[in-house]
PDB file of C-alpha atoms in Angstrom:
ATOM      1  CA  UNK A1405     -84.770 206.372 148.709  1.00 51.00           C
ATOM      2  CA  UNK A1406     -87.923 207.503 146.961  1.00 59.00           C
ATOM      3  CA  UNK A1407     -89.544 205.711 144.088  1.00 66.00           C
ATOM      4  CA  UNK A1408     -88.381 208.406 141.634  1.00 72.00           C
ATOM      5  CA  UNK A1409     -84.711 208.181 142.615  1.00 71.00           C
ATOM      6  CA  UNK A1410     -82.662 206.800 139.719  1.00 73.00           C
ATOM      7  CA  UNK A1411     -80.733 203.645 140.364  1.00 79.00           C
ATOM      8  CA  UNK A1412     -77.585 202.646 138.561  1.00 81.00           C
ATOM      9  CA  UNK A1413     -77.066 199.290 136.904  1.00 78.00           C
ATOM     10  CA  UNK A1414     -74.148 198.072 134.888  1.00 81.00           C
ATOM     11  CA  UNK A1415     -74.582 195.512 132.160  1.00 81.00           C
ATOM     12  CA  UNK A1416     -72.992 194.336 128.963  1.00 86.00           C
ATOM     13  CA  UNK A1417     -75.129 193.742 125.907  1.00 83.00           C
ATOM     14  CA  UNK A1418     -74.134 191.654 122.949  1.00 89.00           C
ATOM     15  CA  UNK A1419     -76.128 192.888 119.986  1.00 87.00           C
ATOM     16  CA  UNK A1420     -76.775 190.931 116.818  1.00 93.00           C
ATOM     17  CA  UNK A1421     -74.962 192.380 113.807  1.00 94.00           C
ATOM     18  CA  UNK A1422     -78.154 193.719 112.200  1.00 94.00           C
ATOM     19  CA  UNK A1423     -79.204 195.568 115.346  1.00 90.00           C
ATOM     20  CA  UNK A1424     -75.694 196.962 115.812  1.00 91.00           C
ATOM     21  CA  UNK A1425     -75.733 198.177 112.211  1.00 93.00           C
ATOM     22  CA  UNK A1426     -79.078 199.910 112.794  1.00 92.00           C
ATOM     23  CA  UNK A1427     -77.708 201.479 115.977  1.00 91.00           C
ATOM     24  CA  UNK A1428     -74.733 202.828 114.028  1.00 93.00           C
ATOM     25  CA  UNK A1429     -77.094 204.243 111.380  1.00 93.00           C
ATOM     26  CA  UNK A1430     -79.144 205.938 114.078  1.00 91.00           C
ATOM     27  CA  UNK A1431     -76.009 207.406 115.670  1.00 92.00           C
ATOM     28  CA  UNK A1432     -74.939 208.843 112.307  1.00 94.00           C
ATOM     29  CA  UNK A1433     -78.415 210.261 111.701  1.00 93.00           C
ATOM     30  CA  UNK A1434     -78.468 211.938 115.106  1.00 91.00           C
ATOM     31  CA  UNK A1435     -74.965 213.300 114.520  1.00 93.00           C
ATOM     32  CA  UNK A1436     -76.077 214.859 111.237  1.00 94.00           C
ATOM     33  CA  UNK A1437     -79.098 216.525 112.816  1.00 93.00           C
ATOM     34  CA  UNK A1438     -77.585 217.596 116.124  1.00 92.00           C
ATOM     35  CA  UNK A1439     -73.899 217.930 115.305  1.00 92.00           C
ATOM     36  CA  UNK A1440     -72.996 215.568 118.153  1.00 92.00           C
ATOM     37  CA  UNK A1441     -72.452 211.815 118.191  1.00 91.00           C
ATOM     38  CA  UNK A1442     -74.702 210.221 120.820  1.00 90.00           C
ATOM     39  CA  UNK A1443     -73.343 207.318 122.804  1.00 90.00           C
ATOM     40  CA  UNK A1444     -74.618 203.837 122.101  1.00 87.00           C
ATOM     41  CA  UNK A1445     -75.621 203.640 125.754  1.00 87.00           C
ATOM     42  CA  UNK A1446     -77.832 206.718 125.427  1.00 89.00           C
ATOM     43  CA  UNK A1447     -79.606 205.317 122.370  1.00 89.00           C
ATOM     44  CA  UNK A1448     -80.130 201.891 123.949  1.00 88.00           C
ATOM     45  CA  UNK A1449     -81.473 203.555 127.088  1.00 88.00           C
ATOM     46  CA  UNK A1450     -83.918 205.662 125.021  1.00 89.00           C
ATOM     47  CA  UNK A1451     -85.161 202.539 123.254  1.00 89.00           C
ATOM     48  CA  UNK A1452     -85.542 200.647 126.534  1.00 89.00           C
ATOM     49  CA  UNK A1453     -87.458 203.517 128.102  1.00 91.00           C
ATOM     50  CA  UNK A1454     -89.798 203.699 125.088  1.00 91.00           C
ATOM     51  CA  UNK A1455     -90.381 199.942 125.239  1.00 89.00           C
ATOM     52  CA  UNK A1456     -91.174 200.052 128.943  1.00 90.00           C
ATOM     53  CA  UNK A1457     -93.556 202.960 128.422  1.00 92.00           C
ATOM     54  CA  UNK A1458     -95.405 201.024 125.706  1.00 91.00           C
ATOM     55  CA  UNK A1459     -95.547 197.866 127.826  1.00 90.00           C
ATOM     56  CA  UNK A1460     -96.647 199.467 131.095  1.00 88.00           C
ATOM     57  CA  UNK A1461     -98.605 202.457 129.806  1.00 86.00           C
ATOM     58  CA  UNK A1462    -100.222 201.342 126.551  1.00 75.00           C
ATOM     59  CA  UNK A1463    -102.229 203.913 124.631  1.00 74.00           C
ATOM     60  CA  UNK A1464    -105.952 203.590 125.171  1.00 60.00           C
TER      61      UNK A1464
END
């Protein structure tokens, strides 16, 4: 397996009510702009990827 090969993990997240509410707002916003409802998993994954990018590749 190469370093760029995606790996699959399965996890369950329990989100605080305020974060869940924000996630629902973001889903509605994306649905209005794209016409499709994104999955919560997709949005959480996007946020995690952005966080990892900031942590491991900070802007100079």
